[in-house]
XYZ file of C-alpha atoms in Angstrom:
732
model
C 92.046 137.140 102.617
C 91.514 133.406 102.882
C 93.483 130.738 101.007
C 90.478 130.181 98.773
C 90.633 133.734 97.544
C 92.827 134.632 94.556
C 96.097 136.410 95.218
C 97.417 138.788 92.570
C 100.617 137.763 90.865
C 102.978 140.125 89.079
C 100.841 140.162 85.966
C 97.622 140.942 87.785
C 96.122 137.525 87.067
C 94.975 135.342 89.932
C 97.400 132.881 91.449
C 95.905 130.076 93.537
C 97.570 127.825 96.078
C 97.047 124.070 95.491
C 94.660 123.988 98.463
C 92.671 126.959 97.148
C 92.603 125.433 93.665
C 91.182 122.223 95.113
C 88.550 124.247 96.992
C 87.606 126.202 93.861
C 87.316 123.004 91.828
C 84.978 121.575 94.451
C 82.886 124.762 94.454
C 82.253 125.059 90.710
C 80.764 122.548 88.289
C 82.699 124.172 85.424
C 86.133 125.750 85.684
C 88.536 127.587 83.404
C 91.583 125.526 82.363
C 93.610 128.702 81.848
C 92.591 130.739 84.925
C 92.711 128.650 88.146
C 89.981 129.490 90.616
C 87.593 130.909 88.014
C 84.441 128.907 87.370
C 80.685 128.709 87.146
C 77.812 126.382 87.955
C 76.892 126.105 84.274
C 78.720 125.879 80.921
C 79.915 129.117 79.387
C 82.986 131.269 78.904
C 85.582 132.359 81.443
C 84.886 135.965 82.463
C 88.620 136.684 82.583
C 90.178 135.138 79.471
C 87.029 134.241 77.511
C 88.048 130.591 77.070
C 85.366 127.928 77.312
C 84.817 126.508 80.790
C 85.344 122.787 81.283
C 83.673 120.308 83.673
C 85.461 120.297 87.040
C 85.189 116.514 87.196
C 86.542 114.554 84.239
C 84.469 111.560 83.157
C 86.010 108.265 82.099
C 83.935 108.400 78.918
C 84.190 111.186 76.357
C 80.728 112.702 76.282
C 79.293 115.487 74.122
C 81.171 118.785 74.317
C 78.576 121.552 73.831
C 81.220 124.223 73.296
C 83.073 122.173 70.675
C 79.818 121.231 68.931
C 78.730 124.880 68.847
C 82.058 126.148 67.520
C 82.232 123.382 64.916
C 78.701 124.141 63.679
C 79.490 127.854 63.479
C 82.761 127.129 61.667
C 81.144 125.020 58.943
C 78.324 127.558 58.540
C 80.827 130.413 58.307
C 82.926 128.493 55.796
C 79.952 127.893 53.491
C 78.889 131.542 53.644
C 82.423 132.932 53.312
C 83.388 130.880 50.259
C 81.085 132.656 47.744
C 82.058 136.062 49.195
C 85.731 135.245 48.831
C 85.300 133.923 45.269
C 83.269 136.964 44.178
C 85.765 139.430 45.641
C 88.779 137.651 44.176
C 87.064 137.384 40.769
C 86.672 141.148 40.595
C 90.483 141.429 40.658
C 91.175 138.562 38.251
C 91.889 138.678 34.521
C 89.921 136.416 32.206
C 86.327 135.833 31.214
C 84.970 135.242 34.732
C 86.601 138.408 36.053
C 85.289 140.397 33.106
C 81.725 139.188 33.780
C 81.937 140.206 37.430
C 83.267 143.675 36.565
C 80.386 144.203 34.126
C 77.894 144.041 37.017
C 76.551 147.354 38.374
C 78.950 148.650 41.083
C 76.347 148.276 43.862
C 75.570 144.575 43.131
C 78.781 142.952 44.387
C 78.864 144.780 47.779
C 75.203 143.937 48.415
C 75.790 140.308 47.474
C 78.663 140.200 49.970
C 76.560 141.927 52.642
C 73.816 139.333 52.234
C 76.187 136.411 52.751
C 78.402 138.066 55.369
C 75.638 139.057 57.803
C 75.092 135.473 59.080
C 78.845 134.991 59.399
C 79.363 138.110 61.491
C 76.141 138.138 63.499
C 75.560 134.385 64.008
C 78.886 132.575 63.535
C 80.898 135.354 65.145
C 78.429 136.006 67.967
C 80.563 134.313 70.698
C 83.495 136.566 69.821
C 81.344 139.698 70.085
C 79.790 138.651 73.400
C 83.123 137.721 74.958
C 84.813 140.817 73.558
C 82.155 143.121 75.059
C 82.331 141.219 78.358
C 86.102 141.730 78.496
C 85.684 145.487 78.001
C 82.958 145.622 80.636
C 85.253 143.898 83.155
C 88.305 145.928 82.050
C 90.082 142.662 81.285
C 90.876 142.799 77.544
C 91.842 139.530 75.871
C 92.036 137.876 72.445
C 88.278 138.152 71.954
C 88.517 141.923 72.448
C 90.801 142.195 69.433
C 88.793 139.780 67.259
C 85.550 141.620 68.018
C 87.103 145.034 67.386
C 88.809 143.965 64.156
C 85.851 142.200 62.562
C 83.186 144.722 63.550
C 85.306 147.693 62.436
C 85.823 146.079 59.006
C 82.238 144.839 58.656
C 80.616 147.962 60.148
C 82.502 150.252 57.792
C 81.623 148.001 54.826
C 77.944 148.000 55.874
C 77.831 151.827 55.828
C 79.751 151.952 52.538
C 77.229 149.565 50.939
C 73.960 150.994 52.256
C 74.961 154.657 52.483
C 77.776 155.181 49.958
C 77.222 158.933 49.934
C 78.310 159.123 53.587
C 81.784 157.783 52.807
C 84.507 160.500 52.560
C 86.601 160.810 49.419
C 89.661 159.540 51.265
C 88.010 156.095 51.424
C 87.178 155.949 47.705
C 89.126 154.272 44.925
C 90.175 155.981 41.677
C 86.812 155.138 40.044
C 84.901 156.718 42.939
C 83.734 153.451 44.547
C 84.006 152.954 48.309
C 86.198 149.980 49.183
C 84.516 147.277 51.287
C 86.035 144.514 53.468
C 83.245 141.964 53.879
C 85.483 139.127 52.752
C 88.232 140.102 55.235
C 85.808 140.194 58.180
C 84.308 136.833 57.192
C 87.658 135.130 56.654
C 88.819 136.410 60.055
C 85.749 134.937 61.779
C 86.089 131.631 59.895
C 89.769 131.223 60.730
C 89.204 132.260 64.361
C 86.468 129.615 64.632
C 88.813 127.037 63.115
C 91.396 127.929 65.753
C 88.799 127.501 68.507
C 87.761 124.083 67.181
C 91.377 122.886 67.028
C 92.077 124.231 70.503
C 89.012 122.598 72.059
C 89.897 119.265 70.473
C 93.458 119.581 71.762
C 92.231 120.341 75.279
C 90.140 117.164 75.141
C 93.269 115.211 74.251
C 95.137 116.563 77.288
C 92.432 114.954 79.442
C 93.142 111.592 77.820
C 95.609 110.602 80.549
C 92.979 111.155 83.236
C 90.394 109.153 81.330
C 92.917 106.351 80.784
C 93.532 106.194 84.526
C 89.820 106.267 85.359
C 89.140 103.397 82.973
C 91.572 101.215 84.932
C 88.945 100.674 87.620
C 86.529 97.894 86.532
C 82.807 98.663 86.882
C 82.034 95.425 88.752
C 83.707 92.895 91.054
C 83.011 89.348 92.298
C 82.202 89.487 96.018
C 82.344 86.307 98.100
C 79.408 85.723 100.459
C 80.060 82.508 102.348
C 79.937 79.703 99.805
C 78.531 81.864 97.012
C 79.868 84.616 94.796
C 77.976 87.512 93.256
C 78.905 90.208 90.765
C 78.356 93.636 92.317
C 79.079 97.259 91.295
C 82.458 98.456 92.544
C 80.735 101.325 94.351
C 78.968 98.859 96.666
C 82.198 97.233 97.920
C 82.888 97.874 101.619
C 86.083 97.604 103.649
C 86.544 93.987 104.730
C 84.714 92.414 101.771
C 86.364 89.359 100.218
C 86.719 89.546 96.426
C 87.614 86.911 93.853
C 90.125 88.109 91.242
C 90.334 85.836 88.221
C 92.965 85.684 85.492
C 93.118 88.731 83.163
C 90.818 90.787 85.441
C 91.567 94.217 86.820
C 91.693 94.589 90.595
C 88.749 96.793 91.682
C 89.996 98.324 94.970
C 93.071 98.395 97.207
C 93.544 95.462 99.546
C 95.607 92.455 100.545
C 95.771 88.891 99.179
C 94.200 86.373 101.575
C 94.399 83.232 99.432
C 96.112 82.159 96.211
C 98.977 83.709 94.258
C 99.583 85.378 90.915
C 101.595 88.027 89.101
C 100.093 91.495 88.718
C 100.874 94.060 86.024
C 101.124 97.462 87.772
C 102.671 99.293 84.821
C 99.766 101.708 84.286
C 100.221 102.924 87.860
C 103.957 102.692 88.451
C 105.474 102.772 84.963
C 107.283 99.505 85.788
C 106.677 96.922 83.067
C 107.751 93.772 84.965
C 104.775 92.006 86.655
C 104.953 91.815 90.449
C 104.544 88.485 92.263
C 101.635 88.398 94.725
C 100.970 85.818 97.424
C 99.129 85.628 100.733
C 99.717 88.842 102.648
C 100.836 90.841 99.573
C 99.218 94.249 99.009
C 97.358 94.782 95.728
C 96.280 98.055 94.151
C 93.008 98.884 92.443
C 93.393 99.355 88.695
C 96.321 96.951 88.300
C 95.879 93.936 86.015
C 95.955 90.367 87.300
C 97.684 87.955 84.966
C 97.554 84.151 84.839
C 96.752 83.191 88.434
C 93.632 83.583 90.557
C 93.407 84.800 94.157
C 91.103 86.106 96.867
C 91.676 89.556 98.336
C 90.279 91.528 101.246
C 89.212 95.120 100.469
C 91.017 97.659 102.661
C 90.549 100.946 100.810
C 87.482 101.694 98.691
C 85.906 104.611 96.854
C 87.804 107.901 97.123
C 90.384 106.315 99.470
C 91.913 104.034 96.838
C 95.284 104.901 95.380
C 93.779 105.187 91.888
C 91.131 107.683 93.059
C 93.753 109.766 94.797
C 95.932 109.714 91.692
C 93.043 110.877 89.492
C 92.255 113.702 91.921
C 95.887 114.745 92.142
C 96.454 114.713 88.381
C 93.290 116.742 87.772
C 94.403 119.416 90.229
C 97.945 119.490 88.862
C 96.728 119.940 85.280
C 94.867 123.066 86.383
C 97.818 124.503 88.307
C 100.064 127.236 86.938
C 103.809 127.118 86.513
C 105.604 130.240 87.842
C 106.933 130.893 84.330
C 103.323 131.726 83.393
C 103.752 134.991 85.297
C 105.862 136.281 82.413
C 102.989 135.705 79.992
C 100.560 137.225 82.509
C 102.701 140.341 82.862
C 102.870 140.766 79.086
C 99.145 140.097 78.613
C 98.304 142.793 81.148
C 99.525 145.569 78.869
C 99.538 143.722 75.543
C 95.947 144.305 74.377
C 95.888 148.053 75.221
C 99.248 148.402 73.464
C 97.919 146.632 70.361
C 94.827 148.844 70.248
C 97.107 151.887 70.504
C 99.300 150.606 67.650
C 96.177 149.945 65.558
C 94.986 153.543 66.094
C 98.424 154.938 65.225
C 98.531 152.765 62.088
C 95.114 154.022 60.999
C 96.129 157.661 61.513
C 99.459 157.240 59.743
C 98.056 155.559 56.630
C 95.023 157.850 56.560
C 97.313 160.848 56.410
C 100.300 159.556 54.428
C 99.113 156.447 52.637
C 98.389 156.082 48.909
C 94.822 156.636 47.742
C 92.355 155.692 49.030
C 94.302 156.620 52.161
C 91.667 155.942 54.805
C 90.862 152.562 53.275
C 94.527 151.697 53.692
C 94.286 152.950 57.269
C 91.370 150.643 58.034
C 93.189 147.693 56.453
C 96.318 148.333 58.552
C 94.362 148.811 61.793
C 92.294 145.655 61.311
C 95.391 143.645 60.389
C 97.181 144.787 63.559
C 94.180 143.949 65.751
C 93.792 140.457 64.284
C 97.410 139.341 63.964
C 98.158 140.366 67.563
C 95.465 138.190 69.180
C 97.249 136.830 72.288
C 95.638 133.379 72.142
C 99.002 131.689 71.529
C 100.444 133.523 74.537
C 97.583 132.344 76.731
C 97.905 128.736 75.579
C 101.702 128.500 75.810
C 102.027 127.365 79.431
C 98.669 125.706 80.326
C 98.709 123.374 77.327
C 102.229 122.183 78.177
C 101.351 121.702 81.849
C 98.241 119.645 81.078
C 100.088 117.440 78.600
C 103.149 116.939 80.855
C 101.201 116.139 84.024
C 99.102 113.588 82.132
C 102.214 112.032 80.601
C 103.836 111.730 84.006
C 100.770 110.065 85.537
C 100.950 107.281 82.960
C 104.580 106.615 83.944
C 104.182 106.576 87.713
C 105.289 110.199 88.220
C 102.570 112.065 90.133
C 102.875 115.848 90.049
C 101.170 117.863 92.774
C 101.443 121.169 90.918
C 103.243 122.584 87.900
C 105.552 124.668 90.101
C 107.133 121.444 91.409
C 108.170 120.392 87.900
C 109.553 123.849 87.180
C 111.651 123.792 90.372
C 112.933 120.281 89.611
C 114.101 121.413 86.179
C 116.313 124.040 87.856
C 117.889 121.592 90.327
C 121.637 120.979 90.075
C 121.918 118.699 93.134
C 119.880 115.626 94.014
C 119.979 114.456 97.621
C 119.084 110.773 98.017
C 118.405 108.769 101.148
C 120.240 105.415 101.214
C 117.818 102.952 102.761
C 114.891 102.063 100.520
C 116.025 104.396 97.733
C 119.501 103.236 96.774
C 119.017 99.934 98.570
C 116.154 97.450 98.681
C 115.049 98.631 102.107
C 115.042 95.031 103.426
C 118.317 94.599 105.345
C 119.514 91.144 106.315
C 121.843 89.926 109.052
C 125.021 88.882 107.249
C 127.407 88.226 110.135
C 127.689 88.141 113.925
C 130.778 88.499 116.136
C 130.479 87.491 119.798
C 132.620 88.028 122.857
C 133.847 85.005 124.756
C 131.102 83.135 126.586
C 128.245 84.290 124.315
C 126.836 82.295 121.396
C 125.051 83.488 118.230
C 121.614 82.346 119.409
C 121.787 84.331 122.626
C 123.166 87.403 120.843
C 120.371 87.372 118.255
C 117.610 86.560 120.747
C 118.538 89.503 123.018
C 118.919 91.874 120.054
C 115.606 90.777 118.476
C 113.847 91.024 121.860
C 114.983 94.635 122.220
C 113.676 95.376 118.711
C 110.258 93.707 119.158
C 107.577 95.862 117.574
C 110.142 98.021 115.761
C 109.254 99.205 112.272
C 112.824 100.231 111.501
C 114.369 98.147 108.664
C 117.272 97.036 110.882
C 114.870 96.041 113.655
C 112.903 93.932 111.204
C 116.136 92.327 109.956
C 116.999 91.233 113.502
C 113.520 89.776 114.039
C 113.708 87.935 110.708
C 117.055 86.437 111.695
C 115.646 85.274 115.061
C 112.720 83.629 113.259
C 115.079 81.912 110.840
C 116.914 80.320 113.782
C 113.590 79.534 115.538
C 114.670 81.464 118.621
C 112.448 82.209 121.596
C 112.681 85.869 122.552
C 113.107 86.701 126.249
C 110.930 89.397 127.897
C 112.243 92.981 128.092
C 111.695 95.275 131.087
C 112.242 99.014 131.250
C 112.468 99.386 127.490
C 113.682 102.753 126.200
C 114.159 103.960 122.627
C 117.123 106.287 122.064
C 116.097 108.067 118.865
C 118.590 107.639 116.070
C 121.099 105.792 118.255
C 119.565 102.541 119.533
C 117.492 100.931 122.295
C 118.004 99.569 125.809
C 116.228 97.541 128.435
C 116.607 94.778 131.021
C 116.833 91.260 129.586
C 117.243 88.195 131.827
C 118.299 90.462 134.676
C 121.019 92.169 132.658
C 121.009 95.771 131.378
C 121.200 95.419 127.592
C 122.028 98.227 125.153
C 121.801 97.776 121.376
C 122.931 100.510 119.032
C 125.588 102.418 117.156
C 129.255 102.975 117.937
C 128.385 106.490 119.088
C 125.894 105.074 121.611
C 128.507 102.676 122.944
C 130.802 105.690 123.447
C 128.072 107.502 125.375
C 127.590 104.454 127.603
C 131.375 104.168 128.165
C 131.372 100.664 126.634
C 134.772 99.579 125.254
C 134.317 97.940 121.816
C 137.940 98.270 120.684
C 138.300 94.489 120.446
C 135.771 94.487 117.602
C 137.231 97.479 115.720
C 139.197 95.587 113.049
C 136.375 93.189 112.198
C 133.824 96.001 112.222
C 135.951 98.061 109.816
C 136.269 95.132 107.410
C 132.509 94.536 107.396
C 131.784 98.247 106.933
C 134.149 98.339 103.969
C 131.827 95.815 102.334
C 128.826 98.102 102.936
C 127.448 96.491 106.103
C 125.924 98.437 108.982
C 127.339 97.504 112.395
C 125.184 97.288 115.534
C 126.794 96.673 118.908
C 125.303 94.889 121.912
C 126.460 95.506 125.461
C 125.401 93.645 128.612
C 125.896 95.362 131.964
C 128.158 97.957 130.309
C 130.468 95.338 128.762
C 130.788 94.655 125.010
C 128.923 91.453 124.161
C 129.222 91.386 120.402
C 128.267 92.984 117.116
C 125.775 92.232 114.357
C 126.469 93.123 110.737
C 123.389 94.041 108.709
C 123.540 94.647 104.965
C 120.890 96.086 102.686
C 121.317 94.917 99.051
C 121.727 97.693 96.502
C 118.828 97.912 94.055
C 119.578 96.468 90.656
C 118.461 99.662 88.922
C 120.434 102.039 91.162
C 123.819 102.001 89.391
C 122.491 102.776 85.905
C 120.031 105.383 87.238
C 122.858 107.158 89.119
C 124.966 107.136 85.964
C 122.113 108.632 83.924
C 121.438 111.318 86.549
C 125.118 112.274 86.564
C 125.072 112.298 82.766
C 122.227 114.813 83.082
C 124.722 117.056 84.927
C 123.199 116.498 88.369
C 125.369 116.281 91.471
C 124.313 113.248 93.551
C 124.569 113.463 97.343
C 123.828 110.502 99.628
C 122.186 111.608 102.892
C 121.889 108.910 105.551
C 121.873 108.307 109.261
C 124.074 105.268 108.755
C 127.700 104.942 109.821
C 130.009 106.919 107.542
C 132.206 103.959 106.643
C 129.161 101.933 105.553
C 127.713 104.860 103.618
C 131.012 105.522 101.837
C 131.263 101.843 100.863
C 127.798 101.923 99.254
C 128.547 105.262 97.585
C 131.797 103.892 96.150
C 129.970 100.948 94.579
C 127.479 103.334 92.939
C 129.940 106.041 91.909
C 128.500 108.700 94.247
C 131.118 111.312 95.124
C 129.497 113.156 98.017
C 128.230 111.535 101.222
C 126.585 113.114 104.257
C 126.389 110.374 106.898
C 125.505 109.876 110.560
C 122.703 112.429 110.273
C 119.841 112.230 112.762
C 116.298 112.329 111.275
C 115.702 115.804 112.693
C 118.977 117.039 111.177
C 118.200 116.200 107.549
C 116.434 119.507 106.884
C 119.475 121.382 108.228
C 121.701 119.386 105.864
C 119.512 120.444 102.928
C 119.665 124.073 104.065
C 123.455 123.897 104.249
C 123.642 122.756 100.625
C 121.309 125.572 99.586
C 123.520 128.123 101.359
C 126.324 126.909 99.102
C 124.282 128.195 96.164
C 122.891 124.852 95.079
C 119.346 124.207 93.883
C 118.446 121.040 95.728
C 116.009 118.251 94.908
C 115.442 115.801 97.752
C 114.245 112.235 97.210
C 112.975 110.520 100.353
C 110.296 108.191 101.640
C 107.696 110.968 101.937
C 106.997 110.397 105.628
C 110.101 110.389 107.852
C 111.819 112.787 105.494
C 108.916 115.271 105.366
C 110.857 118.232 106.923
C 113.741 117.728 104.492
C 111.364 117.346 101.554
C 109.677 120.607 102.528
C 113.038 122.380 102.876
C 114.299 121.212 99.469
C 113.642 123.301 96.369
C 111.944 120.229 94.890
C 110.686 117.451 97.168
C 110.211 114.000 95.658
C 108.470 111.286 97.666
C 109.608 107.759 96.851
C 106.794 105.268 97.331
C 106.113 101.576 96.840
C 102.766 102.456 95.277
C 100.550 101.010 98.011
C 100.787 103.213 101.083
C 101.723 106.512 99.535
C 102.371 109.825 101.248
C 100.991 111.928 98.397
C 100.872 115.197 100.338
C 104.461 115.110 101.599
C 106.145 116.349 98.427
C 105.515 118.173 95.191
C 106.231 115.023 93.182
C 105.512 111.419 94.157
C 107.003 108.377 92.444
C 104.701 105.376 92.544
C 107.584 103.010 91.859
C 110.009 103.885 94.629
C 113.386 103.660 92.935
C 115.763 105.898 91.065
C 114.408 105.032 87.628
C 111.270 106.923 88.663
C 113.421 109.858 89.782
C 115.159 109.834 86.403
C 111.740 109.884 84.680
C 110.683 112.854 86.813
C 113.827 114.799 85.879
C 113.315 114.058 82.172
C 109.647 115.084 82.421
C 110.478 118.383 84.146
C 113.070 119.270 81.539
C 110.794 118.267 78.659
C 107.926 120.391 80.032
C 110.036 123.493 80.621
C 111.722 123.143 77.221
C 108.276 122.861 75.648
C 106.980 125.922 77.520
C 109.968 127.997 76.458
C 109.454 126.942 72.854
C 105.785 127.927 73.074
C 106.563 131.296 74.640
C 109.201 131.916 71.983
C 106.699 131.108 69.235
C 104.131 133.433 70.807
C 106.473 136.353 71.529
C 108.452 136.126 68.290
C 105.264 135.845 66.269
C 103.813 139.017 67.777
C 107.081 140.956 67.671
C 107.393 140.209 63.946
C 103.736 140.160 62.974
C 102.506 143.432 64.488
C 105.064 145.684 62.713
C 104.448 143.893 59.393
C 100.682 144.307 59.823
C 101.195 147.983 60.649
C 102.959 148.382 57.275
C 106.613 148.979 58.180
C 107.742 146.898 55.168
C 105.618 148.757 52.628
C 108.002 151.708 52.037
C 110.898 149.288 51.387
C 109.373 146.235 49.749
C 105.810 147.225 48.879
C 104.472 144.531 51.271
C 101.209 145.277 53.071
C 99.569 142.487 55.081
C 95.873 142.035 54.368
C 93.443 141.313 57.239
C 92.824 137.853 55.756
C 96.518 136.991 55.871
C 96.684 138.389 59.415
C 93.838 136.070 60.450
C 95.594 133.091 58.872
C 98.835 133.957 60.680
C 96.952 134.364 63.972
C 95.373 130.925 63.656
C 98.688 129.375 62.620
C 100.401 130.699 65.750
C 97.807 129.073 68.021
C 97.956 125.795 66.118
C 101.768 125.729 66.354
C 101.604 126.119 70.153
C 98.910 123.420 70.452
C 100.760 120.910 68.258
C 104.034 121.563 70.061
C 102.389 121.054 73.479
C 100.741 117.788 72.459
C 104.158 116.363 71.601
C 104.660 115.941 75.359
C 102.040 113.184 75.390
C 104.466 111.004 73.424
C 107.710 112.150 75.040
C 109.931 109.268 76.120
C 110.803 109.560 79.800
């Protein structure tokens, strides 16, 4: 079995991996929003659940929806034909002049009038239900359309025979005056209300795609390309890597790139959820879809087409909206036996009322059976999870929270511990040299020049801080021979004929370098949150450099809110423990795991899990990939320009803790919404089926008519849809 093939989950429905879902979406032009991996090359109905297939690729513009147009046309036609049937039937039971006139008609007139008007409703308007119901029986995969088809055709078929061949109807079906009861109006009302439910559902499913369309519309259709001394307006699709583009005030940026001339402020809120405009100058990265404000600048295109961040976001959101949360397995398991159980209950109800019901007994039996079949339609059960997932994933995308699959949000909701890396998450990620202490005979310039020389080409934040400090003092860096990187501890090499080692206290201990003379000053600097780096020359302590990374302005409040949400915060860092504890104390973090090597982070996560904790890990999405994979919920923190989308189940486009807080709120809102939907669906069926079967009649004289059952069935679906759509406006 390949990854692209469906794997059976506990309910028997297919469960697709994210990779297989992506493959299936690429294979089919139309896919089922409720059954991942099921699709077709042309519009139609899902062979498994009977729901209408949707285009695999969402368009920025809302085009015609053939399925919605068809259902709407059938609904209005059914409503016009059902109204006179309903009025005529109700009039025959009413007191007053109009009722008296109707009862004066020959007994065969009213049924034939109803037959004439009901035939188009059942045969034309209800045709999709019949086709999908028969298809479900053929594939041994009963669904809501099975019950609708059975209920309406049993009621209408019996009424057809009773009207055209009244002599064939047994006495048990006849009323006290000898007439055979007919149920044309019940069958027609059921079809009309079922069509109304389909129309409302299809419109709601269009709304869940609104987030995707909003994102797609961020990309402008054209851009101004610079060719030498001239500029021309060209389609965005024709832009190539390396092209220079002019971005004027109030224009959207067409592709990802870097500013080469000019400066401005750019609104990136639709991508990151951060409302404050970001300053851009020469060398600053810019993202396609973001909105330039007052200034004007020239940019060089670096990522175009499907490689842009916006394109990748759209692709990711589309796949996530079609993914299934594990909680859906409960609904799948119930649905597997639900329809056969309902059919069995309907048969038992018919037999019971046919044998023990009041006259006409069999007519009561038919009414009970049809009511059970209709009220138990599992459409609400099928919609409960997918509608919430689609709405939540779309809501997250508009706030800079990218969800890879619904399972990631479900796992995050269960987390009780959040593990956070210090550098770049709690802090700005741009450390600065704040102090230097030298041994006798060495000055600051020499200390910094040797340290910066050893860190030439380093991409580590501390290495960059040393190089920035050397540039600030306009220092010339000496050449380094025999360079060696000591992962997680430091670097060494020969500088000016001396063996230089730059690194942590632990590295100095390994090299047998005595740094005791710096201990008191180092401790004082660490107490203020600085990281201490030692330099030795020819195995003798030469000095130390204190580097501090400013805490993000949003970190303290975000930590407080996360703790208020009953989450245990753990700082996980490779930094010195004293420095880590100082930062944690400022932020109110109780638990610190420090001096952890990059390859040991996953083991630290595993240790927390062995303590019985459900762990969410927030990291940079690249260096922390093993730990993110080990965590129950991996969250990649990103700056929104060079994003590691595949490294975690959730990616935050604005890489700070406010994004993490939004992700936690979104996960809890989605799971709360799903549980509400499942409660509505289960409670509705648990209460509705017995009432439809007639359990209240012996005590209260209440017997549910098929028309009321159809209304209740439609109401249950509408309640689930409306509740799910609330997520689109949830504040996170």
